[in-house]
PDB file of C-alpha atoms and ligand atoms in Angstrom:
ATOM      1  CA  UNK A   1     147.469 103.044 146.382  1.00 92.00           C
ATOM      2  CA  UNK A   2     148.425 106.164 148.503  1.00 97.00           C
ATOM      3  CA  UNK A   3     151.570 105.686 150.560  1.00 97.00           C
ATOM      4  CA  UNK A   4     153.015 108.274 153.230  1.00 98.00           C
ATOM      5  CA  UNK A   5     156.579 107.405 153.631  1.00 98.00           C
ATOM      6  CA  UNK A   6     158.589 109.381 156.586  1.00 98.00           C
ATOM      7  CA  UNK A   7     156.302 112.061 155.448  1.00 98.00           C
ATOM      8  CA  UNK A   8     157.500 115.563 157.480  1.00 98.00           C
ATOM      9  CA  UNK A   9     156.272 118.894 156.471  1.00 98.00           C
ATOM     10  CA  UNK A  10     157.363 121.936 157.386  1.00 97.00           C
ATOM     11  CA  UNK A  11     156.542 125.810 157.315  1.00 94.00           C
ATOM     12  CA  UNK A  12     158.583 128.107 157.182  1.00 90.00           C
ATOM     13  CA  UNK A  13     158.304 130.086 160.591  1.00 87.00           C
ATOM     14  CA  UNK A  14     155.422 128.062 161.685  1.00 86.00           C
ATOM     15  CA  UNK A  15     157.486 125.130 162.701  1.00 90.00           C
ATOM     16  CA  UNK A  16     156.271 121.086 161.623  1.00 96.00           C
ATOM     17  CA  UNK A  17     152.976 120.293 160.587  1.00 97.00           C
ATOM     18  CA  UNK A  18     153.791 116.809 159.592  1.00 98.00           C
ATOM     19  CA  UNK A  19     156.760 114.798 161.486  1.00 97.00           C
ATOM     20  CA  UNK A  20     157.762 111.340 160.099  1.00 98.00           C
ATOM     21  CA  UNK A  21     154.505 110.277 158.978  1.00 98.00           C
ATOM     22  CA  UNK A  22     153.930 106.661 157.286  1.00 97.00           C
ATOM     23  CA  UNK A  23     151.128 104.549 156.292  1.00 97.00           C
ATOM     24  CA  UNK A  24     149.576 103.065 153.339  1.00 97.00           C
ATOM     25  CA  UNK A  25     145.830 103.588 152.024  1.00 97.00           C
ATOM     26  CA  UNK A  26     144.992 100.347 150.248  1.00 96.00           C
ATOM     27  CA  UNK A  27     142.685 100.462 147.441  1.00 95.00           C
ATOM     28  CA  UNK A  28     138.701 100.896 148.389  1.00 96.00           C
ATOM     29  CA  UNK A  29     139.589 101.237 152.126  1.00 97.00           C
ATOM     30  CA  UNK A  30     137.375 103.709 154.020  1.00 98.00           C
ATOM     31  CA  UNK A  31     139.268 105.558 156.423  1.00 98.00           C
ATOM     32  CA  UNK A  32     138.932 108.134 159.211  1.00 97.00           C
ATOM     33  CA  UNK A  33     141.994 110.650 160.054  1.00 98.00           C
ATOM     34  CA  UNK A  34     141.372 112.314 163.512  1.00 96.00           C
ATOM     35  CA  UNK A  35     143.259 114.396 165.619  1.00 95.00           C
ATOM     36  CA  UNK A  36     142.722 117.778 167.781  1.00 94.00           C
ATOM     37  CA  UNK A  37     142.816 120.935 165.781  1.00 94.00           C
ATOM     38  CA  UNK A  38     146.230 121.858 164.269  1.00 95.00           C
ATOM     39  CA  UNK A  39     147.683 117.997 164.350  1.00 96.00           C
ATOM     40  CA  UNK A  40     147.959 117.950 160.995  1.00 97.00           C
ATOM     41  CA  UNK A  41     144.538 116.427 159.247  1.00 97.00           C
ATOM     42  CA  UNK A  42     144.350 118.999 156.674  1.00 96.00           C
ATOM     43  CA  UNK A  43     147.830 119.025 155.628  1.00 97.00           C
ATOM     44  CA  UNK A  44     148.130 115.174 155.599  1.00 98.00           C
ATOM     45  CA  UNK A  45     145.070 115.851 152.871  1.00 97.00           C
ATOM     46  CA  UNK A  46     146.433 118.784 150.543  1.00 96.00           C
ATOM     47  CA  UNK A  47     149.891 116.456 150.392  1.00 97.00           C
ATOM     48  CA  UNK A  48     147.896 113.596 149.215  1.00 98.00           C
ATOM     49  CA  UNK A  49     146.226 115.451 146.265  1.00 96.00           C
ATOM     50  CA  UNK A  50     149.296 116.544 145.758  1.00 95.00           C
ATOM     51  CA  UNK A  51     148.548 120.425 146.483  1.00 93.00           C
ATOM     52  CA  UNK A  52     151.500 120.830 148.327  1.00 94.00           C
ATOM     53  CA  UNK A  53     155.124 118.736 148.299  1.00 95.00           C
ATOM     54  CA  UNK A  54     156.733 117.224 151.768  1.00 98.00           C
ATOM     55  CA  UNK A  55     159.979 118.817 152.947  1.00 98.00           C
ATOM     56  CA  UNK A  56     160.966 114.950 153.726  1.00 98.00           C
ATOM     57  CA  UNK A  57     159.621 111.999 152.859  1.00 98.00           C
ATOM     58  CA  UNK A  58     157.636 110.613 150.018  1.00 98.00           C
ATOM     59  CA  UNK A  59     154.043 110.786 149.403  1.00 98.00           C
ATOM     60  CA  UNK A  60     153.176 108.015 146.366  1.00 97.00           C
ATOM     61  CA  UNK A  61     149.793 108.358 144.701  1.00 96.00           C
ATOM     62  CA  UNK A  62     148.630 105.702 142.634  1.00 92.00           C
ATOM     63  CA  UNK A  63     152.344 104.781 141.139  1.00 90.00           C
ATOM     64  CA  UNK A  64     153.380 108.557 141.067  1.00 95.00           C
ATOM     65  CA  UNK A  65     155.870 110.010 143.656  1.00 97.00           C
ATOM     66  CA  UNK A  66     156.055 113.547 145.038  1.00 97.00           C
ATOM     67  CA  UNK A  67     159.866 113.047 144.159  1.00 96.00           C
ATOM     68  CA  UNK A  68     159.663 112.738 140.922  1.00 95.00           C
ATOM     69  CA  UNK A  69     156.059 113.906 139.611  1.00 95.00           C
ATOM     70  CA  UNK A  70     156.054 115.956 136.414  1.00 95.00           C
ATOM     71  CA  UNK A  71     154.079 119.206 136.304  1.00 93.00           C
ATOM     72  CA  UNK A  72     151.917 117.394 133.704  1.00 92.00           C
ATOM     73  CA  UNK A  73     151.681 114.661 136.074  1.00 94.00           C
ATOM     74  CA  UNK A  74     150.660 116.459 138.873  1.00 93.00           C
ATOM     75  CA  UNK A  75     147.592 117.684 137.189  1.00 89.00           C
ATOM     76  CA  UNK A  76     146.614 114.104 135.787  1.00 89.00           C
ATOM     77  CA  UNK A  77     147.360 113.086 139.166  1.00 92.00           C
ATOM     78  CA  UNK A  78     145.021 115.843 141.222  1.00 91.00           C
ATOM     79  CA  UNK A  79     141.997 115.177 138.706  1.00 88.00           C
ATOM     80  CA  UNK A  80     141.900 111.815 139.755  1.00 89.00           C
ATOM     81  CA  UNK A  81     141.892 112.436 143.602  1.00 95.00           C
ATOM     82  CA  UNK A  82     138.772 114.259 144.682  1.00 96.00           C
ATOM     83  CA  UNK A  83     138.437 116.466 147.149  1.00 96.00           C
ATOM     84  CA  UNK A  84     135.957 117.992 149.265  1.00 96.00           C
ATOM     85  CA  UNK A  85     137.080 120.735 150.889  1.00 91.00           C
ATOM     86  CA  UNK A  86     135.628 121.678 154.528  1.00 85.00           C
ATOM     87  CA  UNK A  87     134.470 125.250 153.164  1.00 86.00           C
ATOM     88  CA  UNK A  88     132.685 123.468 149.950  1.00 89.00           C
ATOM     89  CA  UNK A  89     134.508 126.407 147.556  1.00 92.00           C
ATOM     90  CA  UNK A  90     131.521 126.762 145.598  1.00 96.00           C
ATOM     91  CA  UNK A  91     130.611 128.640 142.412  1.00 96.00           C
ATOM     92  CA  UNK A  92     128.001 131.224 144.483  1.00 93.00           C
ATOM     93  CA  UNK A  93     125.474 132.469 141.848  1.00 94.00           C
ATOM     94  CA  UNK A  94     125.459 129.231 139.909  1.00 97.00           C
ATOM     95  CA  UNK A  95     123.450 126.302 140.018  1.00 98.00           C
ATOM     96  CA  UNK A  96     124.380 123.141 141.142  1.00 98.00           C
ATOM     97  CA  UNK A  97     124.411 121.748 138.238  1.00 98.00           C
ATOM     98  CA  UNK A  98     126.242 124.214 136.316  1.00 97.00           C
ATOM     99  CA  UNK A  99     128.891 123.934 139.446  1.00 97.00           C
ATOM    100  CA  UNK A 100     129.650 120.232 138.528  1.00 97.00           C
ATOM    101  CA  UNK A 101     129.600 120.874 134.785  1.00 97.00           C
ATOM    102  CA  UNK A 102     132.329 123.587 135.168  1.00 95.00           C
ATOM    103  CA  UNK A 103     134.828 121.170 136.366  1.00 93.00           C
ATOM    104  CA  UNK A 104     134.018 118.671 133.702  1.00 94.00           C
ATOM    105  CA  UNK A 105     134.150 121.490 130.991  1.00 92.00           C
ATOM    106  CA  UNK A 106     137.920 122.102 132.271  1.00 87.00           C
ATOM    107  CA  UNK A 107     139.510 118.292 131.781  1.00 84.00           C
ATOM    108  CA  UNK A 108     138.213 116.566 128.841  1.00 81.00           C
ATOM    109  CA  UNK A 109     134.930 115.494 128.408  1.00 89.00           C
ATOM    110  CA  UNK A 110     133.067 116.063 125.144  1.00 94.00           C
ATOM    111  CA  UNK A 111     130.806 118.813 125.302  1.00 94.00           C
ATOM    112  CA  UNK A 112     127.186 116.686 124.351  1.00 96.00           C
ATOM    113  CA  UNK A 113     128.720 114.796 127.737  1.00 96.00           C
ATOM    114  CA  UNK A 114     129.198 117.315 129.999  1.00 97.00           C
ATOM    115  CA  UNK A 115     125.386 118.180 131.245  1.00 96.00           C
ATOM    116  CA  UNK A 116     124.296 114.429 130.914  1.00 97.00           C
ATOM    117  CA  UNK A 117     127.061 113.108 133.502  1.00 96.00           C
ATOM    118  CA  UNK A 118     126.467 116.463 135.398  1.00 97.00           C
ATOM    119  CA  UNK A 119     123.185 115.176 135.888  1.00 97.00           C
ATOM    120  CA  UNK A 120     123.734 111.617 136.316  1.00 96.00           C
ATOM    121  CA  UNK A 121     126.614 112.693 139.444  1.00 96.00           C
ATOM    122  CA  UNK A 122     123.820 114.582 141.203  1.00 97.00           C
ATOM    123  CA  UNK A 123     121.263 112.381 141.522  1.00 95.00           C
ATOM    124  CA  UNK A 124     123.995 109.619 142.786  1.00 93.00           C
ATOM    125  CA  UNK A 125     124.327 112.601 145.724  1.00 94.00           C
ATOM    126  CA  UNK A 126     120.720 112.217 146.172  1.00 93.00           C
ATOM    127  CA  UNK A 127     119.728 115.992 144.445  1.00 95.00           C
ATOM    128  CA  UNK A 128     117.858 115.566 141.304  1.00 95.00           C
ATOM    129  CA  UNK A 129     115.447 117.722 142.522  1.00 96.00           C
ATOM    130  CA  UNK A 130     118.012 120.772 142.608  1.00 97.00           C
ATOM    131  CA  UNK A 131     120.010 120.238 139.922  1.00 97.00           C
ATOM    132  CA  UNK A 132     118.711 123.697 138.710  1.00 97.00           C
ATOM    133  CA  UNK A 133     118.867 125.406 142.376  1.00 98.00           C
ATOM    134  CA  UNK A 134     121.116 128.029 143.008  1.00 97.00           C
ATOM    135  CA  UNK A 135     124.362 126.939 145.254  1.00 97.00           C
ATOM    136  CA  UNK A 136     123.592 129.907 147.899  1.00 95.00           C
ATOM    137  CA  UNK A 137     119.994 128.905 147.892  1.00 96.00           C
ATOM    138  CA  UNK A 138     120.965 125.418 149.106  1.00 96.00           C
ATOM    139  CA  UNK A 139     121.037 124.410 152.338  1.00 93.00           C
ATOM    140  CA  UNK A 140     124.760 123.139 154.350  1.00 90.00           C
ATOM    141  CA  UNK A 141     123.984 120.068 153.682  1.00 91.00           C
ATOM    142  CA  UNK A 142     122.751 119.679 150.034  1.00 94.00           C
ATOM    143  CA  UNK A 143     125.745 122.408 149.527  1.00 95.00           C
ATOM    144  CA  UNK A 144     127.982 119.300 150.803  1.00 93.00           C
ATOM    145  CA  UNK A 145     126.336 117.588 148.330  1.00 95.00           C
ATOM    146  CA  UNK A 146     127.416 119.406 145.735  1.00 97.00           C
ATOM    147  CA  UNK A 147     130.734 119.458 146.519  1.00 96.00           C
ATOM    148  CA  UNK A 148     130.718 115.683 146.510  1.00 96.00           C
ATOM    149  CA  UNK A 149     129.286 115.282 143.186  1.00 96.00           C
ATOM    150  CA  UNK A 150     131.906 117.674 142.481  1.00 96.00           C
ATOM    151  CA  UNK A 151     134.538 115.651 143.552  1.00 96.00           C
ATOM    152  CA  UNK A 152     133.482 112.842 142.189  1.00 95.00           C
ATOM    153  CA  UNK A 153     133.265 114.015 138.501  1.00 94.00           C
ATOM    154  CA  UNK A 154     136.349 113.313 137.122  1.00 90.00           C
ATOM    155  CA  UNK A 155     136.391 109.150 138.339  1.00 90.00           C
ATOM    156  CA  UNK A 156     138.695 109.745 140.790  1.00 94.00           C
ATOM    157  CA  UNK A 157     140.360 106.790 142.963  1.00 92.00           C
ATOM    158  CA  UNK A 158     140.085 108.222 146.125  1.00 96.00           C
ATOM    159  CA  UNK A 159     137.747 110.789 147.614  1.00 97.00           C
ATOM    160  CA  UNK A 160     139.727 112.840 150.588  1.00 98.00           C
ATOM    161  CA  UNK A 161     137.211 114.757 152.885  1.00 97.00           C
ATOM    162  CA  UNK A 162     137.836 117.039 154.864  1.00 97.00           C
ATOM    163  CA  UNK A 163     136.102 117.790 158.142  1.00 95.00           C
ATOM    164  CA  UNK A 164     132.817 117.279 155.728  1.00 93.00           C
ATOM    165  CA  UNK A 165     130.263 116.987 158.218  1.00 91.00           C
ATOM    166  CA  UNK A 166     131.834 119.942 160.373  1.00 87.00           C
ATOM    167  CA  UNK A 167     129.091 122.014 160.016  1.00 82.00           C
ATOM    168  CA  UNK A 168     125.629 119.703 159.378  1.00 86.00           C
ATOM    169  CA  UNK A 169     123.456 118.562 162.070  1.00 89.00           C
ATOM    170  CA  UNK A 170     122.922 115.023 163.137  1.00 91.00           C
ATOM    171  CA  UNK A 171     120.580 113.799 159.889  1.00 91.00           C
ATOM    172  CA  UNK A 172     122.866 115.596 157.506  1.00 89.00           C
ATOM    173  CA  UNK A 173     125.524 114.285 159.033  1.00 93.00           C
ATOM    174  CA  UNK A 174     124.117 110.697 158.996  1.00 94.00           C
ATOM    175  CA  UNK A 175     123.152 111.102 155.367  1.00 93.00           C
ATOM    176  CA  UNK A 176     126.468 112.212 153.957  1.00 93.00           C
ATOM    177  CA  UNK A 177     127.935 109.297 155.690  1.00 96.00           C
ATOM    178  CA  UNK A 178     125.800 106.843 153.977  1.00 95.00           C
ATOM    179  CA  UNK A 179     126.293 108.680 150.710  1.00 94.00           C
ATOM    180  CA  UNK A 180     130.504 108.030 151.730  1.00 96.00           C
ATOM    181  CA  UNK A 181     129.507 104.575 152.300  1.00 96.00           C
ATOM    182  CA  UNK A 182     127.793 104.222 149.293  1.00 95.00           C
ATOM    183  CA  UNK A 183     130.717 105.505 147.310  1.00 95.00           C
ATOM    184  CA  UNK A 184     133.089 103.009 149.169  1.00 97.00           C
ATOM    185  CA  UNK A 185     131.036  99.848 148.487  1.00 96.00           C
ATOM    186  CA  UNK A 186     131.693 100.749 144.519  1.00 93.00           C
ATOM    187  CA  UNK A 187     135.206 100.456 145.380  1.00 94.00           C
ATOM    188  CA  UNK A 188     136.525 104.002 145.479  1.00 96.00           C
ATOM    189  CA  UNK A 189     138.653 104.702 148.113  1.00 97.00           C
ATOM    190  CA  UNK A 190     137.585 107.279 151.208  1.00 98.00           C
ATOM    191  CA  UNK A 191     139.394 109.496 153.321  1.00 98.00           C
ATOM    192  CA  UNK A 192     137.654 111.812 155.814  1.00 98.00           C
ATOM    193  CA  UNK A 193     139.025 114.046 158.096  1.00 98.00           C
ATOM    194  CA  UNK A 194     137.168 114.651 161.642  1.00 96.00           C
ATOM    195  CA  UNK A 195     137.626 115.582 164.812  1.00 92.00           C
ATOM    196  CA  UNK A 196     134.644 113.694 165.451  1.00 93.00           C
ATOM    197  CA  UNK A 197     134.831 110.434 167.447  1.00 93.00           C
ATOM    198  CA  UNK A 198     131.314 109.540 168.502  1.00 92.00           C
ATOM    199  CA  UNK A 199     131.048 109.642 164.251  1.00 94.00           C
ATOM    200  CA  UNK A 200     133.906 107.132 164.300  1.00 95.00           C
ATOM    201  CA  UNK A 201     132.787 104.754 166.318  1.00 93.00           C
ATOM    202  CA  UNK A 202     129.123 104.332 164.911  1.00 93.00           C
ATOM    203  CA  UNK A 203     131.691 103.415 161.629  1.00 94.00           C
ATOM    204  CA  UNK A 204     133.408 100.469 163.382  1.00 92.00           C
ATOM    205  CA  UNK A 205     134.557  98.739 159.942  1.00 93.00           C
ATOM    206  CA  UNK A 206     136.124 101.929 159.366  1.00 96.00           C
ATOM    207  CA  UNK A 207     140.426 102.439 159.660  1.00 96.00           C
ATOM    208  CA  UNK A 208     141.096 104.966 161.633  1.00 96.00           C
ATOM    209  CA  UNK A 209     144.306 106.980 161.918  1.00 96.00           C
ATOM    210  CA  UNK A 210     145.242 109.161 164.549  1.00 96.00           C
ATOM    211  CA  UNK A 211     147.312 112.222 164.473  1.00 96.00           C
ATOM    212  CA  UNK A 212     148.694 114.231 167.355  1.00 95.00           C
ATOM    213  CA  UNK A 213     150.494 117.016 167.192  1.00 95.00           C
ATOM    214  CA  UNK A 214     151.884 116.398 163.231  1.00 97.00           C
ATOM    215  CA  UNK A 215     152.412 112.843 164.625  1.00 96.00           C
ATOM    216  CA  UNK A 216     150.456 109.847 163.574  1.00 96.00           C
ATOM    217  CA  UNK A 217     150.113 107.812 166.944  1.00 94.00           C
ATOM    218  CA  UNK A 218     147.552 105.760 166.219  1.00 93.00           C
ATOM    219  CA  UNK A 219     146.473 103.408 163.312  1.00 94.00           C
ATOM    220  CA  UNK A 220     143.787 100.689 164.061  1.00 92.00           C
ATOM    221  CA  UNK A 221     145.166  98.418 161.567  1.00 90.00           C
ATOM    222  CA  UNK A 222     148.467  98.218 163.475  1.00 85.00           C
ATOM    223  CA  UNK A 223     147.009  98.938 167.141  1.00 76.00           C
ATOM    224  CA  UNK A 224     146.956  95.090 168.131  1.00 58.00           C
ATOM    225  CA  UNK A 225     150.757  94.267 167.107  1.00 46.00           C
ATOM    226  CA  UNK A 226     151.992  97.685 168.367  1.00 51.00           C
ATOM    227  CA  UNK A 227     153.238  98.432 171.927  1.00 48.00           C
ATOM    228  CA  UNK A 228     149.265 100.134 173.550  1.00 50.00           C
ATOM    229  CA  UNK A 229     149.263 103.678 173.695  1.00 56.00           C
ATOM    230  CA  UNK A 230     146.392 105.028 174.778  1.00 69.00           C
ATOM    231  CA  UNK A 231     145.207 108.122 172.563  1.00 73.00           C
ATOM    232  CA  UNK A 232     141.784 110.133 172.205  1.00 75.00           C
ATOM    233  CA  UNK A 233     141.147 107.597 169.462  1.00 76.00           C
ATOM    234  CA  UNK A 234     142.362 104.068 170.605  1.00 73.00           C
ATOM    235  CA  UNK A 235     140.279 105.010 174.457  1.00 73.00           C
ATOM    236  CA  UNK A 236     137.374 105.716 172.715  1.00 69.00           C
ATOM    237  CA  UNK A 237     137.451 103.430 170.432  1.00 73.00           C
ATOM    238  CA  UNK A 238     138.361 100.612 172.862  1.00 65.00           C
ATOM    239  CA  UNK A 239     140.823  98.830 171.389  1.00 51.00           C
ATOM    240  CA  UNK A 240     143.572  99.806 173.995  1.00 46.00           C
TER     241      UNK A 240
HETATM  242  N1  ATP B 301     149.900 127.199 154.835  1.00 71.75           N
HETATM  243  C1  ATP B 301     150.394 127.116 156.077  1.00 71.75           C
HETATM  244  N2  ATP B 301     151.409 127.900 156.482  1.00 71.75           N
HETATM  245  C2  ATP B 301     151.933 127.813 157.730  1.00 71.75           C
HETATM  246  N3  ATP B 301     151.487 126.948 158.661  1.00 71.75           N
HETATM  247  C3  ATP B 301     150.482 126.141 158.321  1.00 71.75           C
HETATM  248  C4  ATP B 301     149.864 126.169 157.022  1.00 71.75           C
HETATM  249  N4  ATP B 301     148.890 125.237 156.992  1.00 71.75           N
HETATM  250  C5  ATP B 301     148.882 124.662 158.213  1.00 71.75           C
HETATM  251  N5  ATP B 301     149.832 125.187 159.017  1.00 71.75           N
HETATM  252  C6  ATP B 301     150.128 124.785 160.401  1.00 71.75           C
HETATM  253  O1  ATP B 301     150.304 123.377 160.412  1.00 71.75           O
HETATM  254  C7  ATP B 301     149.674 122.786 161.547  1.00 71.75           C
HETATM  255  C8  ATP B 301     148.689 121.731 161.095  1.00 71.75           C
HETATM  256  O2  ATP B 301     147.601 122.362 160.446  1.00 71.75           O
HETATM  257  P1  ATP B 301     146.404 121.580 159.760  1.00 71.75           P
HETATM  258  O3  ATP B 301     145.572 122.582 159.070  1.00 71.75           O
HETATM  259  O4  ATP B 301     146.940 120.464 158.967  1.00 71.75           O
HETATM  260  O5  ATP B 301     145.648 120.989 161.053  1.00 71.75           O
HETATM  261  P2  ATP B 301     144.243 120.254 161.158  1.00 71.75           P
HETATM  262  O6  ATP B 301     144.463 118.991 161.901  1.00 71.75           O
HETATM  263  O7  ATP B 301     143.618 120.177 159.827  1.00 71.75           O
HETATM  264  O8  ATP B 301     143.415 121.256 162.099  1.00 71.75           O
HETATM  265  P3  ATP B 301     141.846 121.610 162.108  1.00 71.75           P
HETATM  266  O9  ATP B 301     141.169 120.482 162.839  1.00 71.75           O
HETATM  267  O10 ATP B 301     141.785 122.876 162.909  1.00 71.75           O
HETATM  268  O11 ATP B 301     141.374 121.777 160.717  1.00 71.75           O
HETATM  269  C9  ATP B 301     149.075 123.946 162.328  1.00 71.75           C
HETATM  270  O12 ATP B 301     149.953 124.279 163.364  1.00 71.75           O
HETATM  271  C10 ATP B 301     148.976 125.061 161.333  1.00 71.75           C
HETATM  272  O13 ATP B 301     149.106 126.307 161.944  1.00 71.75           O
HETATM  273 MG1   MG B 302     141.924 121.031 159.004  1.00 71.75          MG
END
C-alpha cells in the first residue's frame, strides 16, 4: 500500500535527509518509525503524504507514484493519507468541532453532512463532551485529539503520526495509543513517528523501523533473515 523504493532525499545545502531508503507498509499494519533527532522520521512522513517529492527513488502510495502523480492526483492522493502533525496546526479561536468541519467543508462533503460526521469523528476520539470547546482552551492532549479526528475525516488509508505523543504525559500518552490501536483494529493503516522506545516496546505486535542518520537500519520484519546489527531499536527491543 505505501512503498519506499531507493528513496534518497536531498536539500539543497543541507546535505541528505533520506539515503536509499526501501520498505513496504502493507495494508492495516501498525508501525513505529524511530530514530535520534534529525535521522530522517519527519521527512520519511511529508514524502509519504506526498508533501514533498524524492530526489531518487520512488515513493508509491496506494497505486500512485511520486514519478508520475498528476497535480490533481496529488491532492486526491494527500486527502486520503492523514496526518497528524507533531505541532497539531490547529485553527486557534475555533472550536473543535468547527476545526474538523473546516477540512470537510474544503473536499466534498454535502453541507447537511458536514457537522453530523464532524460530530460523529469526535466522539470516536473520545471528546463529545468538547465538541463545542475552544481549541486553545483544550488541554495537549484532547488538542491531539483533535488533530486526530482531523486526520481522520476524509477516510483516509493510512494515518502517519508524527512524534504525537511528544509532548503528553504518561496517561495521555497511553490513551492516544489505544485510540491508534483502536483505529488499526478497523483496518486503517498507522504510522507513528517517535523517538520513544520504552513506548515501542509496551507495543510488541507493532513493526518497527529504524532510521539512523537518513538510513533505515533496522526493520523488525526483516531483522531475523538479515545479517544482526545491533541498533538503539533492535538492543532494546531484543531481537538482536
Ligand atoms: N525543509 C528542509 N530543508 C533543509 N533541510 C531539512 C529540511 N527538513 C529537514 N531537513 C534536514 O533533514 C534531516 C532530517 O530531518 P527530519 O526532520 O526528517 O528528522 P527527524 O528524524 O524528524 O528529527 P526530529 O526527531 O528532531 O523530529 C535533518 O538534518 C534536517 O536538518
Ligand atoms: Mg521530526
Amino acid at each position: 500500500m505505501i512503498k519506499l523504493t531507493h528513496v534518497t532525499k536531498e536539500y539543497p545545502k543541507r546535505g541528505f535527509a533520506l539515503r536509499d531508503v526501501s520498505f513496504h507498509l502493507k495494508k492495516g499494519e501498525f508501525a513505529f518509525l524511530t530514530g535520534h533527532s534529525g535521522s530522517g522520521k519527519s521527512t520519511t512522513l511529508r514524502l509519504i503524504h506526498m508533501a514533498d517529492k524524492p530526489t531518487d527513488g520512488e515513493v508509491r502510495v496506494t497505486g500512485y507514484s511520486s514519478e508520475r502523480i498528476t497535480e490533481r492526483d496529488l491532492w486526491k492522493v494527500r486527502r486520503r493519507v492523514g496526518y497528524v502533525f507533531q505541532d497539531f496546526r490547529l485553527l486557534p479561536g475555533r472550536t473543535a468541532l468547527e476545526n474538523v468541519a473546516f477540512v470537510l467543508e474544503v473536499t466534498d462533503t454535502p453541507q447537511k453532512a458536514i457537522r453530523p460526521k464532524a460530530q460523529r469523528l469526535l466522539s470516536q476520539v473520545g471528546l463529545a463532551p468538547k465538541i463545542g470547546a475552544y481549541v486553545n482552551e483544550l488541554s495537549g492532549g484532547e488538542q491531539q485529539r483533535v488533530a486526530i479526528a482531523r486526520a481522520l475525516a476524509n477516510d483516509p488509508y493510512v494515518l502517519l503520526a508524527d512524534e504525537p505523543t511528544g509532548n503528553l504525559d504518561e496517561r495521555a500518552t497511553r490513551g492516544i495509543m489505544e485510540l491508534f490501536r483502536d483505529i488499526n483494529a478497523k483496518g486503517m493503516a498507522v504510522l507513528m513517528a517517535t523517538h520513544d522506545l520504552e513506548l515501542i516496546k509496551r507495543h510488541p505486535t507493532a513493526r518497527v523501523f529504524e532510521l539512523d542518520n537518513g538510513s533505515l537500519v533496522y526493520d523488525s520484519e526483516t531483522a531475523e533473515t538479515d545479517a544482526p546489527r545491533s541498533t538503539p531499536a533492535a538492543e532494546r527491543l531484543g531481537s538482536d
